[in-house]
Amino acid sequence: AQSVTQPDIHITVSEGASLELRCNYSYGATPYLFWYVQSPGQGLQLLLKYFSGDTLVQGIKGFEAEFKRSQSSFNLRKPSVHWSDAAEYFCAVGPYSGGGADGLTFGKGTHLIIQP
Amino acid sequence: NAGVTQTPKFQVLKTGQSMTLQCAQDMNHEYMSWYRQDPGMGLRLIHYSVGAGITDQGEVPNGYNVSRSTTEDFPLRLLSAAPSQTSVYFCASSYSRGVGYGYTFGSGTRLTVV
């Protein structure tokens, strides 16, 4: 079965500093990879996704992520964070392979704190 | 505004009570699904539907029922609530089956079972 690991439960970054959130996955084939962001009390919003092609993908809000097959990683980056980026970030892989279901397997999330 | 609407936003149940969490989308999406989110666990798939009249189980289906009588609605039923079902529930929809189309999530229902 597939799995997603986000090694960092919490990350604190100063406003204006660069950001990298780590994501490692285990998947039996070429995965579809996603990053979602969840603001407090809100649902999840898609930041970006990777299916194939260029391994560096651009998303909304100035985020980008790089797919590295050799490292089974899909790390999320932003060159300069803003206070409004404080949120929970989830990496996900799909499709879900348990029992033929369609869906995503999510990591446990990384809570991003922005220091002024 | 087009999107996924979940009701109620908050609910407290007593053990053994039943209730239905509502989910409606107005984007004519074929695919709809329910996830639960627990602290430190990420999101886990409960049930999903690839179209009206078609539903199937996800990763954690026990204790939950679903039906899909229309394209727009995908309610989640708890027949006999248990404290282990205390969670935040998210409904998500997509244009079609397959994760490639991307999901639109509702804002969630926070359920507490006492």
mmCIF file of C-alpha atoms in Angstrom:
data_model
loop_
_atom_site.group_PDB
_atom_site.id
_atom_site.type_symbol
_atom_site.label_atom_id
_atom_site.label_comp_id
_atom_site.label_asym_id
_atom_site.label_seq_id
_atom_site.Cartn_x
_atom_site.Cartn_y
_atom_site.Cartn_z
ATOM 1 C CA ALA A 1 0.000 0.000 0.000
ATOM 2 C CA GLN A 2 1.125 3.519 -0.668
ATOM 3 C CA SER A 3 2.168 5.930 2.038
ATOM 4 C CA VAL A 4 3.181 9.556 2.450
ATOM 5 C CA THR A 5 5.607 10.838 5.047
ATOM 6 C CA GLN A 6 5.915 14.438 6.077
ATOM 7 C CA PRO A 7 8.837 14.346 8.509
ATOM 8 C CA ASP A 8 8.237 17.766 10.035
ATOM 9 C CA ILE A 9 5.170 18.158 12.223
ATOM 10 C CA HIS A 10 5.869 21.843 12.863
ATOM 11 C CA ILE A 11 8.089 24.320 11.072
ATOM 12 C CA THR A 12 8.734 27.920 12.123
ATOM 13 C CA VAL A 13 9.988 30.397 9.536
ATOM 14 C CA SER A 14 10.569 34.121 9.730
ATOM 15 C CA GLU A 15 8.511 36.283 7.432
ATOM 16 C CA GLY A 16 10.450 36.912 4.236
ATOM 17 C CA ALA A 17 12.612 33.821 4.636
ATOM 18 C CA SER A 18 12.570 30.870 2.272
ATOM 19 C CA LEU A 19 10.591 27.737 2.959
ATOM 20 C CA GLU A 20 10.936 24.070 2.148
ATOM 21 C CA LEU A 21 8.439 21.459 3.334
ATOM 22 C CA ARG A 22 9.463 17.872 2.889
ATOM 23 C CA CYS A 23 7.382 15.027 1.513
ATOM 24 C CA ASN A 24 8.439 11.449 0.845
ATOM 25 C CA TYR A 25 6.173 8.846 -0.638
ATOM 26 C CA SER A 26 5.992 5.139 -1.227
ATOM 27 C CA TYR A 27 4.088 4.085 -4.328
ATOM 28 C CA GLY A 28 4.240 1.116 -6.655
ATOM 29 C CA ALA A 29 4.015 3.036 -9.917
ATOM 30 C CA THR A 30 4.378 6.554 -11.203
ATOM 31 C CA PRO A 31 2.369 8.584 -8.743
ATOM 32 C CA TYR A 32 0.150 11.569 -9.005
ATOM 33 C CA LEU A 33 1.430 13.989 -6.347
ATOM 34 C CA PHE A 34 -0.291 16.916 -4.725
ATOM 35 C CA TRP A 35 0.205 19.628 -2.151
ATOM 36 C CA TYR A 36 -2.804 21.042 -0.349
ATOM 37 C CA VAL A 37 -3.034 23.890 2.155
ATOM 38 C CA GLN A 38 -5.557 24.150 4.967
ATOM 39 C CA SER A 39 -6.172 27.419 6.760
ATOM 40 C CA PRO A 40 -7.709 27.239 10.252
ATOM 41 C CA GLY A 41 -11.347 26.172 10.133
ATOM 42 C CA GLN A 42 -11.268 25.769 6.376
ATOM 43 C CA GLY A 43 -11.227 22.971 3.872
ATOM 44 C CA LEU A 44 -8.223 22.012 1.791
ATOM 45 C CA GLN A 45 -7.118 24.054 -1.187
ATOM 46 C CA LEU A 46 -4.972 22.630 -3.954
ATOM 47 C CA LEU A 47 -1.604 24.375 -4.263
ATOM 48 C CA LEU A 48 -0.110 22.323 -7.075
ATOM 49 C CA LYS A 49 0.037 18.885 -8.617
ATOM 50 C CA TYR A 50 2.446 16.701 -10.560
ATOM 51 C CA PHE A 51 1.484 14.020 -13.051
ATOM 52 C CA SER A 52 4.307 13.810 -15.552
ATOM 53 C CA GLY A 53 6.726 15.905 -17.558
ATOM 54 C CA ASP A 54 8.718 18.747 -16.061
ATOM 55 C CA THR A 55 9.698 17.747 -12.546
ATOM 56 C CA LEU A 56 9.493 21.318 -11.265
ATOM 57 C CA VAL A 57 5.890 22.410 -10.998
ATOM 58 C CA GLN A 58 4.553 25.835 -10.235
ATOM 59 C CA GLY A 59 1.469 26.399 -8.144
ATOM 60 C CA ILE A 60 -0.631 29.149 -6.722
ATOM 61 C CA LYS A 61 0.478 31.707 -4.136
ATOM 62 C CA GLY A 62 4.100 31.561 -5.319
ATOM 63 C CA PHE A 63 4.682 27.940 -4.343
ATOM 64 C CA GLU A 64 6.616 25.383 -6.350
ATOM 65 C CA ALA A 65 7.511 21.737 -5.852
ATOM 66 C CA GLU A 66 10.104 19.424 -7.327
ATOM 67 C CA PHE A 67 9.536 15.747 -8.047
ATOM 68 C CA LYS A 68 12.625 13.612 -7.509
ATOM 69 C CA ARG A 69 11.956 10.034 -8.465
ATOM 70 C CA SER A 70 15.300 8.757 -7.186
ATOM 71 C CA GLN A 71 14.560 10.128 -3.732
ATOM 72 C CA SER A 72 10.798 9.445 -3.783
ATOM 73 C CA SER A 73 10.331 13.041 -2.761
ATOM 74 C CA PHE A 74 8.062 15.925 -3.673
ATOM 75 C CA ASN A 75 9.214 18.882 -1.578
ATOM 76 C CA LEU A 76 7.322 22.144 -1.513
ATOM 77 C CA ARG A 77 9.208 25.441 -1.676
ATOM 78 C CA LYS A 78 8.585 29.154 -1.542
ATOM 79 C CA PRO A 79 11.339 31.767 -1.851
ATOM 80 C CA SER A 80 9.826 34.287 0.552
ATOM 81 C CA VAL A 81 6.994 33.511 2.964
ATOM 82 C CA HIS A 82 4.276 35.903 4.047
ATOM 83 C CA TRP A 83 2.386 35.885 7.330
ATOM 84 C CA SER A 84 -0.683 34.701 5.417
ATOM 85 C CA ASP A 85 1.137 31.450 4.565
ATOM 86 C CA ALA A 86 0.711 30.227 8.133
ATOM 87 C CA ALA A 87 -1.412 27.099 7.759
ATOM 88 C CA GLU A 88 -1.362 23.299 7.665
ATOM 89 C CA TYR A 89 0.184 21.758 4.570
ATOM 90 C CA PHE A 90 -0.595 18.290 3.300
ATOM 91 C CA CYS A 91 1.214 16.215 0.736
ATOM 92 C CA ALA A 92 -0.842 13.543 -1.013
ATOM 93 C CA VAL A 93 -0.319 10.719 -3.496
ATOM 94 C CA GLY A 94 -2.818 8.867 -5.631
ATOM 95 C CA PRO A 95 -4.732 7.142 -6.840
ATOM 96 C CA TYR A 96 -5.504 5.150 -3.716
ATOM 97 C CA SER A 97 -4.887 1.498 -4.397
ATOM 98 C CA GLY A 98 -6.671 -0.132 -1.493
ATOM 99 C CA GLY A 99 -9.497 -2.305 -2.793
ATOM 100 C CA GLY A 100 -9.615 -0.458 -6.072
ATOM 101 C CA ALA A 101 -10.865 2.703 -4.440
ATOM 102 C CA ASP A 102 -10.280 6.038 -6.057
ATOM 103 C CA GLY A 103 -8.861 8.652 -3.782
ATOM 104 C CA LEU A 104 -5.770 10.158 -2.289
ATOM 105 C CA THR A 105 -3.451 9.054 0.499
ATOM 106 C CA PHE A 106 -2.493 12.033 2.621
ATOM 107 C CA GLY A 107 0.475 12.701 4.819
ATOM 108 C CA LYS A 108 -0.105 13.731 8.403
ATOM 109 C CA GLY A 109 0.560 17.367 7.644
ATOM 110 C CA THR A 110 3.110 20.046 8.501
ATOM 111 C CA HIS A 111 2.025 22.997 10.580
ATOM 112 C CA LEU A 112 3.741 26.167 9.348
ATOM 113 C CA ILE A 113 4.261 29.020 11.789
ATOM 114 C CA ILE A 114 5.425 32.406 10.537
ATOM 115 C CA GLN A 115 7.424 34.596 12.883
ATOM 116 C CA PRO A 116 7.244 38.371 12.369
ATOM 117 C CA ASN B 1 -20.510 30.696 -5.410
ATOM 118 C CA ALA B 2 -19.872 27.319 -6.972
ATOM 119 C CA GLY B 3 -18.359 24.773 -4.677
ATOM 120 C CA VAL B 4 -18.935 22.091 -2.084
ATOM 121 C CA THR B 5 -21.305 22.872 0.779
ATOM 122 C CA GLN B 6 -21.265 20.877 3.989
ATOM 123 C CA THR B 7 -23.817 21.076 6.769
ATOM 124 C CA PRO B 8 -23.802 21.306 9.692
ATOM 125 C CA LYS B 9 -20.453 22.917 10.523
ATOM 126 C CA PHE B 10 -20.508 21.663 14.090
ATOM 127 C CA GLN B 11 -22.386 18.836 15.783
ATOM 128 C CA VAL B 12 -22.363 17.151 19.177
ATOM 129 C CA LEU B 13 -23.890 13.684 19.442
ATOM 130 C CA LYS B 14 -24.410 11.258 22.261
ATOM 131 C CA THR B 15 -23.101 7.741 21.885
ATOM 132 C CA GLY B 16 -25.603 5.636 20.002
ATOM 133 C CA GLN B 17 -27.363 8.505 18.268
ATOM 134 C CA SER B 18 -27.633 8.640 14.509
ATOM 135 C CA MET B 19 -27.188 11.555 12.190
ATOM 136 C CA THR B 20 -26.549 12.511 8.596
ATOM 137 C CA LEU B 21 -23.801 14.838 7.416
ATOM 138 C CA GLN B 22 -24.860 16.640 4.295
ATOM 139 C CA CYS B 23 -22.696 17.384 1.278
ATOM 140 C CA ALA B 24 -23.841 19.158 -1.868
ATOM 141 C CA GLN B 25 -21.935 20.402 -4.895
ATOM 142 C CA ASP B 26 -23.158 22.571 -7.765
ATOM 143 C CA MET B 27 -20.336 21.929 -10.234
ATOM 144 C CA ASN B 28 -21.901 18.865 -11.882
ATOM 145 C CA HIS B 29 -19.020 16.754 -10.590
ATOM 146 C CA GLU B 30 -19.336 13.018 -11.101
ATOM 147 C CA TYR B 31 -16.988 12.017 -8.303
ATOM 148 C CA MET B 32 -17.661 12.706 -4.627
ATOM 149 C CA SER B 33 -15.982 11.406 -1.520
ATOM 150 C CA TRP B 34 -15.869 11.646 2.257
ATOM 151 C CA TYR B 35 -12.698 11.931 4.324
ATOM 152 C CA ARG B 36 -12.164 12.157 8.044
ATOM 153 C CA GLN B 37 -9.351 14.164 9.559
ATOM 154 C CA ASP B 38 -7.921 13.265 12.935
ATOM 155 C CA PRO B 39 -5.042 15.001 14.735
ATOM 156 C CA GLY B 40 -1.707 13.663 13.554
ATOM 157 C CA MET B 41 -3.398 11.305 11.085
ATOM 158 C CA GLY B 42 -3.942 13.364 7.960
ATOM 159 C CA LEU B 43 -7.083 12.615 5.976
ATOM 160 C CA ARG B 44 -8.458 9.125 5.446
ATOM 161 C CA LEU B 45 -10.964 8.099 2.801
ATOM 162 C CA ILE B 46 -14.295 6.792 4.160
ATOM 163 C CA HIS B 47 -16.528 6.287 1.102
ATOM 164 C CA TYR B 48 -16.673 7.566 -2.408
ATOM 165 C CA SER B 49 -19.023 7.696 -5.384
ATOM 166 C CA VAL B 50 -18.248 7.839 -9.094
ATOM 167 C CA GLY B 51 -21.768 8.815 -10.079
ATOM 168 C CA ALA B 52 -25.417 8.739 -9.071
ATOM 169 C CA GLY B 53 -26.364 5.307 -7.803
ATOM 170 C CA ILE B 54 -22.753 4.122 -7.450
ATOM 171 C CA THR B 55 -20.861 4.088 -4.159
ATOM 172 C CA ASP B 56 -17.903 2.190 -2.788
ATOM 173 C CA GLN B 57 -15.819 1.874 0.354
ATOM 174 C CA GLY B 58 -12.602 3.640 1.094
ATOM 175 C CA GLU B 59 -9.970 3.036 3.733
ATOM 176 C CA VAL B 60 -12.095 3.440 6.882
ATOM 177 C CA PRO B 61 -15.759 2.672 5.999
ATOM 178 C CA ASN B 62 -16.919 0.916 9.172
ATOM 179 C CA GLY B 63 -19.700 2.712 11.020
ATOM 180 C CA TYR B 64 -20.660 4.860 8.041
ATOM 181 C CA ASN B 65 -23.194 4.543 5.238
ATOM 182 C CA VAL B 66 -23.555 6.578 2.078
ATOM 183 C CA SER B 67 -25.930 6.874 -0.846
ATOM 184 C CA ARG B 68 -25.910 8.902 -4.046
ATOM 185 C CA SER B 69 -29.393 9.422 -5.423
ATOM 186 C CA THR B 70 -28.501 12.605 -7.315
ATOM 187 C CA THR B 71 -25.349 14.015 -8.863
ATOM 188 C CA GLU B 72 -25.402 16.963 -6.460
ATOM 189 C CA ASP B 73 -25.771 15.276 -3.069
ATOM 190 C CA PHE B 74 -23.675 12.745 -1.179
ATOM 191 C CA PRO B 75 -24.807 12.385 2.445
ATOM 192 C CA LEU B 76 -22.814 10.479 5.049
ATOM 193 C CA ARG B 77 -24.801 8.599 7.689
ATOM 194 C CA LEU B 78 -23.664 7.554 11.123
ATOM 195 C CA LEU B 79 -26.085 4.850 12.240
ATOM 196 C CA SER B 80 -24.930 4.562 15.858
ATOM 197 C CA ALA B 81 -22.347 7.153 16.790
ATOM 198 C CA ALA B 82 -19.300 6.142 18.817
ATOM 199 C CA PRO B 83 -16.644 8.321 20.493
ATOM 200 C CA SER B 84 -14.116 6.982 17.971
ATOM 201 C CA GLN B 85 -16.053 8.842 15.305
ATOM 202 C CA THR B 86 -15.207 12.193 16.847
ATOM 203 C CA SER B 87 -13.426 13.884 13.966
ATOM 204 C CA VAL B 88 -13.573 16.554 11.322
ATOM 205 C CA TYR B 89 -15.303 15.321 8.189
ATOM 206 C CA PHE B 90 -14.582 16.665 4.725
ATOM 207 C CA CYS B 91 -16.501 16.119 1.560
ATOM 208 C CA ALA B 92 -14.586 16.446 -1.709
ATOM 209 C CA SER B 93 -15.715 16.359 -5.307
ATOM 210 C CA SER B 94 -14.054 16.089 -8.678
ATOM 211 C CA TYR B 95 -15.057 16.418 -12.315
ATOM 212 C CA SER B 96 -14.559 12.729 -12.909
ATOM 213 C CA ARG B 97 -13.105 9.573 -11.489
ATOM 214 C CA GLY B 98 -9.363 9.604 -11.125
ATOM 215 C CA VAL B 99 -7.300 11.869 -8.978
ATOM 216 C CA GLY B 100 -5.916 13.772 -11.926
ATOM 217 C CA TYR B 101 -8.801 16.196 -12.084
ATOM 218 C CA GLY B 102 -8.121 17.611 -8.645
ATOM 219 C CA TYR B 103 -10.486 17.768 -5.719
ATOM 220 C CA THR B 104 -12.654 20.594 -4.417
ATOM 221 C CA PHE B 105 -13.125 20.324 -0.675
ATOM 222 C CA GLY B 106 -15.926 21.565 1.514
ATOM 223 C CA SER B 107 -15.152 23.507 4.682
ATOM 224 C CA GLY B 108 -15.801 20.522 6.933
ATOM 225 C CA THR B 109 -18.092 19.303 9.700
ATOM 226 C CA ARG B 110 -16.624 19.073 13.184
ATOM 227 C CA LEU B 111 -18.322 16.179 14.988
ATOM 228 C CA THR B 112 -17.978 15.381 18.666
ATOM 229 C CA VAL B 113 -19.440 12.168 20.088
ATOM 230 C CA VAL B 114 -19.765 12.121 23.876
#
